[in-house]
Amino acid sequence: EGLAEEASELAQAALKVARVLRAENPTPMNIKIALGHFTEETADVLLYLQEVRSRYGISLQVISDIMTQKQDRWKERMKE
C-alpha cells in the first residue's frame, strides 16, 4: 500500500515537471522546485522498492537483466 501511494506521488511530481517544462496549465512552481519534489518522491519509491526486493528475495541481477532488455526495446522503437 505504501509503495502504491509513493508511486502515485512520484507520478504527480513527474506530471508537474512536465507542466513546468511545457509551460502549459500554469503552476507557480519553477523547474528547480519541481525537480526537487520529483527527486524526493523518487527516493521514497526507491526505498520501498528496495524493501520489497529484499523481503521477497528479488535479485538485483534479474532486475538489471530485465532493464537491459527493456532499454534495448526502447532503442529499437526510437529507430522506427
mmCIF file of N, CA, C and O in Angstrom:
data_model
loop_
_atom_site.group_PDB
_atom_site.id
_atom_site.type_symbol
_atom_site.label_atom_id
_atom_site.label_comp_id
_atom_site.label_asym_id
_atom_site.label_seq_id
_atom_site.Cartn_x
_atom_site.Cartn_y
_atom_site.Cartn_z
ATOM 1 N N GLU A 1 0.807 -1.182 0.000
ATOM 2 C CA GLU A 1 0.000 0.000 0.000
ATOM 3 C C GLU A 1 0.862 1.263 0.000
ATOM 4 O O GLU A 1 0.588 2.211 -0.725
ATOM 5 N N GLY A 2 1.904 1.259 0.820
ATOM 6 C CA GLY A 2 2.798 2.416 0.880
ATOM 7 C C GLY A 2 3.501 2.656 -0.442
ATOM 8 O O GLY A 2 3.657 3.804 -0.875
ATOM 9 N N LEU A 3 3.922 1.569 -1.083
ATOM 10 C CA LEU A 3 4.588 1.698 -2.376
ATOM 11 C C LEU A 3 3.654 2.330 -3.400
ATOM 12 O O LEU A 3 4.050 3.234 -4.146
ATOM 13 N N ALA A 4 2.416 1.881 -3.434
ATOM 14 C CA ALA A 4 1.445 2.437 -4.386
ATOM 15 C C ALA A 4 1.222 3.924 -4.122
ATOM 16 O O ALA A 4 1.152 4.726 -5.070
ATOM 17 N N GLU A 5 1.136 4.302 -2.867
ATOM 18 C CA GLU A 5 0.941 5.712 -2.525
ATOM 19 C C GLU A 5 2.135 6.550 -2.978
ATOM 20 O O GLU A 5 1.971 7.617 -3.582
ATOM 21 N N GLU A 6 3.334 6.062 -2.689
ATOM 22 C CA GLU A 6 4.533 6.804 -3.090
ATOM 23 C C GLU A 6 4.683 6.848 -4.614
ATOM 24 O O GLU A 6 5.105 7.866 -5.164
ATOM 25 N N ALA A 7 4.323 5.765 -5.282
ATOM 26 C CA ALA A 7 4.390 5.748 -6.750
ATOM 27 C C ALA A 7 3.418 6.770 -7.338
ATOM 28 O O ALA A 7 3.729 7.455 -8.323
ATOM 29 N N SER A 8 2.259 6.904 -6.721
ATOM 30 C CA SER A 8 1.284 7.891 -7.158
ATOM 31 C C SER A 8 1.832 9.308 -6.962
ATOM 32 O O SER A 8 1.672 10.179 -7.832
ATOM 33 N N GLU A 9 2.484 9.537 -5.834
ATOM 34 C CA GLU A 9 3.075 10.848 -5.582
ATOM 35 C C GLU A 9 4.204 11.136 -6.576
ATOM 36 O O GLU A 9 4.361 12.279 -7.033
ATOM 37 N N LEU A 10 4.968 10.114 -6.944
ATOM 38 C CA LEU A 10 6.020 10.284 -7.949
ATOM 39 C C LEU A 10 5.412 10.627 -9.305
ATOM 40 O O LEU A 10 5.899 11.504 -10.017
ATOM 41 N N ALA A 11 4.319 9.958 -9.654
ATOM 42 C CA ALA A 11 3.642 10.249 -10.923
ATOM 43 C C ALA A 11 3.158 11.697 -10.945
ATOM 44 O O ALA A 11 3.316 12.397 -11.962
ATOM 45 N N GLN A 12 2.590 12.159 -9.843
ATOM 46 C CA GLN A 12 2.133 13.547 -9.776
ATOM 47 C C GLN A 12 3.299 14.523 -9.901
ATOM 48 O O GLN A 12 3.195 15.550 -10.581
ATOM 49 N N ALA A 13 4.418 14.202 -9.276
ATOM 50 C CA ALA A 13 5.606 15.060 -9.371
ATOM 51 C C ALA A 13 6.136 15.083 -10.801
ATOM 52 O O ALA A 13 6.566 16.139 -11.296
ATOM 53 N N ALA A 14 6.101 13.943 -11.477
ATOM 54 C CA ALA A 14 6.552 13.881 -12.876
ATOM 55 C C ALA A 14 5.652 14.720 -13.773
ATOM 56 O O ALA A 14 6.135 15.429 -14.672
ATOM 57 N N LEU A 15 4.355 14.651 -13.531
ATOM 58 C CA LEU A 15 3.421 15.474 -14.306
ATOM 59 C C LEU A 15 3.662 16.960 -14.059
ATOM 60 O O LEU A 15 3.578 17.776 -14.981
ATOM 61 N N LYS A 16 3.974 17.314 -12.835
ATOM 62 C CA LYS A 16 4.249 18.716 -12.507
ATOM 63 C C LYS A 16 5.501 19.197 -13.248
ATOM 64 O O LYS A 16 5.520 20.291 -13.808
ATOM 65 N N VAL A 17 6.546 18.374 -13.286
ATOM 66 C CA VAL A 17 7.760 18.721 -14.035
ATOM 67 C C VAL A 17 7.416 18.936 -15.508
ATOM 68 O O VAL A 17 7.843 19.915 -16.125
ATOM 69 N N ALA A 18 6.623 18.036 -16.067
ATOM 70 C CA ALA A 18 6.242 18.156 -17.476
ATOM 71 C C ALA A 18 5.465 19.454 -17.722
ATOM 72 O O ALA A 18 5.705 20.138 -18.733
ATOM 73 N N ARG A 19 4.561 19.795 -16.817
ATOM 74 C CA ARG A 19 3.794 21.044 -16.963
ATOM 75 C C ARG A 19 4.704 22.255 -16.931
ATOM 76 O O ARG A 19 4.539 23.192 -17.714
ATOM 77 N N VAL A 20 5.670 22.244 -16.017
ATOM 78 C CA VAL A 20 6.608 23.373 -15.927
ATOM 79 C C VAL A 20 7.425 23.470 -17.211
ATOM 80 O O VAL A 20 7.589 24.553 -17.780
ATOM 81 N N LEU A 21 7.923 22.337 -17.689
ATOM 82 C CA LEU A 21 8.760 22.346 -18.899
ATOM 83 C C LEU A 21 7.982 22.795 -20.136
ATOM 84 O O LEU A 21 8.530 23.482 -21.004
ATOM 85 N N ARG A 22 6.715 22.398 -20.233
ATOM 86 C CA ARG A 22 5.895 22.775 -21.394
ATOM 87 C C ARG A 22 5.277 24.157 -21.245
ATOM 88 O O ARG A 22 4.735 24.692 -22.204
ATOM 89 N N ALA A 23 5.326 24.688 -20.039
ATOM 90 C CA ALA A 23 4.691 25.974 -19.734
ATOM 91 C C ALA A 23 3.203 25.930 -20.068
ATOM 92 O O ALA A 23 2.628 26.894 -20.551
ATOM 93 N N GLU A 24 2.599 24.768 -19.832
ATOM 94 C CA GLU A 24 1.164 24.577 -20.034
ATOM 95 C C GLU A 24 0.509 24.393 -18.675
ATOM 96 O O GLU A 24 1.137 23.933 -17.731
ATOM 97 N N ASN A 25 -0.782 24.720 -18.612
ATOM 98 C CA ASN A 25 -1.522 24.553 -17.367
ATOM 99 C C ASN A 25 -0.686 25.141 -16.224
ATOM 100 O O ASN A 25 -0.176 24.412 -15.378
ATOM 101 N N PRO A 26 -0.497 26.438 -16.240
ATOM 102 C CA PRO A 26 0.467 27.112 -15.358
ATOM 103 C C PRO A 26 0.437 26.647 -13.904
ATOM 104 O O PRO A 26 -0.599 26.346 -13.345
ATOM 105 N N THR A 27 1.618 26.619 -13.339
ATOM 106 C CA THR A 27 1.807 26.272 -11.942
ATOM 107 C C THR A 27 2.767 27.298 -11.350
ATOM 108 O O THR A 27 3.666 27.768 -12.049
ATOM 109 N N PRO A 28 2.603 27.661 -10.103
ATOM 110 C CA PRO A 28 3.515 28.638 -9.501
ATOM 111 C C PRO A 28 4.912 28.064 -9.231
ATOM 112 O O PRO A 28 5.820 28.778 -8.851
ATOM 113 N N MET A 29 5.078 26.792 -9.471
ATOM 114 C CA MET A 29 6.328 26.113 -9.180
ATOM 115 C C MET A 29 7.327 26.311 -10.326
ATOM 116 O O MET A 29 6.971 26.193 -11.490
ATOM 117 N N ASN A 30 8.588 26.604 -9.991
ATOM 118 C CA ASN A 30 9.609 26.680 -11.032
ATOM 119 C C ASN A 30 10.275 25.306 -11.198
ATOM 120 O O ASN A 30 10.021 24.385 -10.415
ATOM 121 N N ILE A 31 11.116 25.164 -12.194
ATOM 122 C CA ILE A 31 11.703 23.855 -12.511
ATOM 123 C C ILE A 31 12.572 23.331 -11.371
ATOM 124 O O ILE A 31 12.579 22.131 -11.102
ATOM 125 N N LYS A 32 13.297 24.209 -10.694
ATOM 126 C CA LYS A 32 14.156 23.761 -9.590
ATOM 127 C C LYS A 32 13.318 23.114 -8.484
ATOM 128 O O LYS A 32 13.661 22.046 -7.979
ATOM 129 N N ILE A 33 12.229 23.761 -8.125
ATOM 130 C CA ILE A 33 11.357 23.218 -7.071
ATOM 131 C C ILE A 33 10.676 21.942 -7.555
ATOM 132 O O ILE A 33 10.608 20.950 -6.822
ATOM 133 N N ALA A 34 10.189 21.952 -8.794
ATOM 134 C CA ALA A 34 9.514 20.765 -9.338
ATOM 135 C C ALA A 34 10.457 19.567 -9.372
ATOM 136 O O ALA A 34 10.075 18.452 -9.006
ATOM 137 N N LEU A 35 11.697 19.795 -9.798
ATOM 138 C CA LEU A 35 12.662 18.687 -9.829
ATOM 139 C C LEU A 35 13.042 18.235 -8.421
ATOM 140 O O LEU A 35 13.298 17.052 -8.194
ATOM 141 N N GLY A 36 13.052 19.154 -7.478
ATOM 142 C CA GLY A 36 13.306 18.782 -6.084
ATOM 143 C C GLY A 36 12.234 17.841 -5.559
ATOM 144 O O GLY A 36 12.540 16.826 -4.916
ATOM 145 N N HIS A 37 10.975 18.160 -5.839
ATOM 146 C CA HIS A 37 9.868 17.283 -5.430
ATOM 147 C C HIS A 37 9.968 15.930 -6.130
ATOM 148 O O HIS A 37 9.770 14.880 -5.502
ATOM 149 N N PHE A 38 10.275 15.959 -7.424
ATOM 150 C CA PHE A 38 10.413 14.720 -8.190
ATOM 151 C C PHE A 38 11.528 13.851 -7.600
ATOM 152 O O PHE A 38 11.359 12.639 -7.426
ATOM 153 N N THR A 39 12.645 14.470 -7.260
ATOM 154 C CA THR A 39 13.779 13.734 -6.689
ATOM 155 C C THR A 39 13.414 13.127 -5.341
ATOM 156 O O THR A 39 13.734 11.961 -5.060
ATOM 157 N N GLU A 40 12.723 13.890 -4.519
ATOM 158 C CA GLU A 40 12.307 13.385 -3.204
ATOM 159 C C GLU A 40 11.350 12.199 -3.342
ATOM 160 O O GLU A 40 11.496 11.183 -2.648
ATOM 161 N N GLU A 41 10.388 12.305 -4.235
ATOM 162 C CA GLU A 41 9.438 11.206 -4.435
ATOM 163 C C GLU A 41 10.129 9.983 -5.043
ATOM 164 O O GLU A 41 9.784 8.848 -4.723
ATOM 165 N N THR A 42 11.119 10.224 -5.910
ATOM 166 C CA THR A 42 11.897 9.117 -6.473
ATOM 167 C C THR A 42 12.601 8.349 -5.350
ATOM 168 O O THR A 42 12.595 7.116 -5.323
ATOM 169 N N ALA A 43 13.186 9.082 -4.418
ATOM 170 C CA ALA A 43 13.867 8.442 -3.284
ATOM 171 C C ALA A 43 12.890 7.606 -2.470
ATOM 172 O O ALA A 43 13.216 6.479 -2.067
ATOM 173 N N ASP A 44 11.691 8.139 -2.231
ATOM 174 C CA ASP A 44 10.695 7.385 -1.468
ATOM 175 C C ASP A 44 10.340 6.071 -2.174
ATOM 176 O O ASP A 44 10.274 5.008 -1.546
ATOM 177 N N VAL A 45 10.114 6.154 -3.477
ATOM 178 C CA VAL A 45 9.759 4.949 -4.246
ATOM 179 C C VAL A 45 10.914 3.952 -4.227
ATOM 180 O O VAL A 45 10.705 2.751 -4.026
ATOM 181 N N LEU A 46 12.129 4.432 -4.418
ATOM 182 C CA LEU A 46 13.285 3.530 -4.413
ATOM 183 C C LEU A 46 13.453 2.840 -3.062
ATOM 184 O O LEU A 46 13.819 1.650 -3.012
ATOM 185 N N LEU A 47 13.186 3.553 -1.982
ATOM 186 C CA LEU A 47 13.261 2.927 -0.656
ATOM 187 C C LEU A 47 12.248 1.796 -0.522
ATOM 188 O O LEU A 47 12.582 0.702 -0.030
ATOM 189 N N TYR A 48 11.019 2.041 -0.946
ATOM 190 C CA TYR A 48 10.001 0.987 -0.893
ATOM 191 C C TYR A 48 10.374 -0.188 -1.792
ATOM 192 O O TYR A 48 10.223 -1.354 -1.410
ATOM 193 N N LEU A 49 10.857 0.119 -2.990
ATOM 194 C CA LEU A 49 11.242 -0.964 -3.911
ATOM 195 C C LEU A 49 12.375 -1.810 -3.327
ATOM 196 O O LEU A 49 12.367 -3.036 -3.456
ATOM 197 N N GLN A 50 13.340 -1.159 -2.694
ATOM 198 C CA GLN A 50 14.438 -1.889 -2.067
ATOM 199 C C GLN A 50 13.912 -2.802 -0.967
ATOM 200 O O GLN A 50 14.335 -3.955 -0.844
ATOM 201 N N GLU A 51 12.977 -2.320 -0.193
ATOM 202 C CA GLU A 51 12.395 -3.133 0.880
ATOM 203 C C GLU A 51 11.652 -4.340 0.311
ATOM 204 O O GLU A 51 11.812 -5.465 0.791
ATOM 205 N N VAL A 52 10.845 -4.122 -0.702
ATOM 206 C CA VAL A 52 10.101 -5.225 -1.330
ATOM 207 C C VAL A 52 11.070 -6.225 -1.945
ATOM 208 O O VAL A 52 10.924 -7.443 -1.776
ATOM 209 N N ARG A 53 12.076 -5.723 -2.659
ATOM 210 C CA ARG A 53 13.060 -6.597 -3.288
ATOM 211 C C ARG A 53 13.767 -7.457 -2.239
ATOM 212 O O ARG A 53 13.907 -8.671 -2.397
ATOM 213 N N SER A 54 14.168 -6.813 -1.158
ATOM 214 C CA SER A 54 14.874 -7.527 -0.090
ATOM 215 C C SER A 54 13.968 -8.551 0.594
ATOM 216 O O SER A 54 14.364 -9.694 0.826
ATOM 217 N N ARG A 55 12.745 -8.149 0.893
ATOM 218 C CA ARG A 55 11.807 -9.018 1.600
ATOM 219 C C ARG A 55 11.492 -10.286 0.813
ATOM 220 O O ARG A 55 11.347 -11.364 1.376
ATOM 221 N N TYR A 56 11.378 -10.150 -0.510
ATOM 222 C CA TYR A 56 10.959 -11.285 -1.334
ATOM 223 C C TYR A 56 12.102 -11.918 -2.118
ATOM 224 O O TYR A 56 11.872 -12.786 -2.953
ATOM 225 N N GLY A 57 13.316 -11.497 -1.831
ATOM 226 C CA GLY A 57 14.482 -12.134 -2.435
ATOM 227 C C GLY A 57 14.593 -11.928 -3.947
ATOM 228 O O GLY A 57 15.018 -12.824 -4.666
ATOM 229 N N ILE A 58 14.203 -10.757 -4.406
ATOM 230 C CA ILE A 58 14.290 -10.465 -5.837
ATOM 231 C C ILE A 58 15.709 -9.996 -6.139
ATOM 232 O O ILE A 58 16.199 -9.020 -5.574
ATOM 233 N N SER A 59 16.352 -10.694 -7.033
ATOM 234 C CA SER A 59 17.759 -10.442 -7.349
ATOM 235 C C SER A 59 17.955 -9.143 -8.121
ATOM 236 O O SER A 59 17.231 -8.850 -9.076
ATOM 237 N N LEU A 60 18.968 -8.382 -7.709
ATOM 238 C CA LEU A 60 19.326 -7.177 -8.463
ATOM 239 C C LEU A 60 19.767 -7.535 -9.880
ATOM 240 O O LEU A 60 19.535 -6.772 -10.816
ATOM 241 N N GLN A 61 20.388 -8.695 -10.029
ATOM 242 C CA GLN A 61 20.825 -9.116 -11.366
ATOM 243 C C GLN A 61 19.626 -9.367 -12.278
ATOM 244 O O GLN A 61 19.641 -8.994 -13.449
ATOM 245 N N VAL A 62 18.596 -9.986 -11.743
ATOM 246 C CA VAL A 62 17.383 -10.224 -12.535
ATOM 247 C C VAL A 62 16.771 -8.884 -12.956
ATOM 248 O O VAL A 62 16.397 -8.696 -14.114
ATOM 249 N N ILE A 63 16.701 -7.960 -12.020
ATOM 250 C CA ILE A 63 16.161 -6.631 -12.338
ATOM 251 C C ILE A 63 17.025 -5.961 -13.407
ATOM 252 O O ILE A 63 16.507 -5.388 -14.372
ATOM 253 N N SER A 64 18.325 -6.030 -13.246
ATOM 254 C CA SER A 64 19.244 -5.432 -14.216
ATOM 255 C C SER A 64 19.066 -6.044 -15.607
ATOM 256 O O SER A 64 19.055 -5.322 -16.614
ATOM 257 N N ASP A 65 18.920 -7.354 -15.663
ATOM 258 C CA ASP A 65 18.721 -8.035 -16.948
ATOM 259 C C ASP A 65 17.428 -7.572 -17.628
ATOM 260 O O ASP A 65 17.407 -7.317 -18.833
ATOM 261 N N ILE A 66 16.367 -7.451 -16.858
ATOM 262 C CA ILE A 66 15.083 -7.001 -17.405
ATOM 263 C C ILE A 66 15.205 -5.560 -17.894
ATOM 264 O O ILE A 66 14.713 -5.217 -18.979
ATOM 265 N N MET A 67 15.886 -4.728 -17.122
ATOM 266 C CA MET A 67 16.068 -3.338 -17.527
ATOM 267 C C MET A 67 16.852 -3.244 -18.840
ATOM 268 O O MET A 67 16.504 -2.431 -19.711
ATOM 269 N N THR A 68 17.870 -4.069 -18.990
ATOM 270 C CA THR A 68 18.651 -4.080 -20.228
ATOM 271 C C THR A 68 17.781 -4.476 -21.405
ATOM 272 O O THR A 68 17.839 -3.849 -22.476
ATOM 273 N N GLN A 69 16.960 -5.492 -21.238
ATOM 274 C CA GLN A 69 16.049 -5.912 -22.312
ATOM 275 C C GLN A 69 15.093 -4.782 -22.691
ATOM 276 O O GLN A 69 14.862 -4.521 -23.877
ATOM 277 N N LYS A 70 14.556 -4.107 -21.688
ATOM 278 C CA LYS A 70 13.618 -3.008 -21.958
ATOM 279 C C LYS A 70 14.317 -1.836 -22.643
ATOM 280 O O LYS A 70 13.767 -1.237 -23.567
ATOM 281 N N GLN A 71 15.539 -1.530 -22.218
ATOM 282 C CA GLN A 71 16.294 -0.458 -22.865
ATOM 283 C C GLN A 71 16.539 -0.782 -24.339
ATOM 284 O O GLN A 71 16.426 0.096 -25.195
ATOM 285 N N ASP A 72 16.874 -2.019 -24.610
ATOM 286 C CA ASP A 72 17.108 -2.436 -25.996
ATOM 287 C C ASP A 72 15.844 -2.254 -26.829
ATOM 288 O O ASP A 72 15.912 -1.788 -27.973
ATOM 289 N N ARG A 73 14.689 -2.617 -26.274
ATOM 290 C CA ARG A 73 13.418 -2.432 -26.995
ATOM 291 C C ARG A 73 13.130 -0.957 -27.226
ATOM 292 O O ARG A 73 12.671 -0.562 -28.295
ATOM 293 N N TRP A 74 13.391 -0.119 -26.207
ATOM 294 C CA TRP A 74 13.167 1.320 -26.360
ATOM 295 C C TRP A 74 14.043 1.879 -27.476
ATOM 296 O O TRP A 74 13.586 2.682 -28.281
ATOM 297 N N LYS A 75 15.296 1.446 -27.508
ATOM 298 C CA LYS A 75 16.220 1.932 -28.551
ATOM 299 C C LYS A 75 15.715 1.530 -29.943
ATOM 300 O O LYS A 75 15.794 2.319 -30.880
ATOM 301 N N GLU A 76 15.191 0.321 -30.051
ATOM 302 C CA GLU A 76 14.657 -0.138 -31.338
ATOM 303 C C GLU A 76 13.440 0.688 -31.738
ATOM 304 O O GLU A 76 13.292 1.042 -32.901
ATOM 305 N N ARG A 77 12.584 0.989 -30.783
ATOM 306 C CA ARG A 77 11.397 1.798 -31.082
ATOM 307 C C ARG A 77 11.778 3.201 -31.525
ATOM 308 O O ARG A 77 11.104 3.801 -32.359
ATOM 309 N N MET A 78 12.840 3.740 -30.947
ATOM 310 C CA MET A 78 13.277 5.084 -31.299
ATOM 311 C C MET A 78 13.795 5.151 -32.742
ATOM 312 O O MET A 78 13.727 6.198 -33.371
ATOM 313 N N LYS A 79 14.278 4.035 -33.249
ATOM 314 C CA LYS A 79 14.770 3.987 -34.625
ATOM 315 C C LYS A 79 13.622 4.017 -35.630
ATOM 316 O O LYS A 79 13.813 4.411 -36.768
ATOM 317 N N GLU A 80 12.433 3.567 -35.204
ATOM 318 C CA GLU A 80 11.291 3.469 -36.120
ATOM 319 C C GLU A 80 10.726 4.803 -36.498
ATOM 320 O O GLU A 80 10.745 5.768 -35.889
#
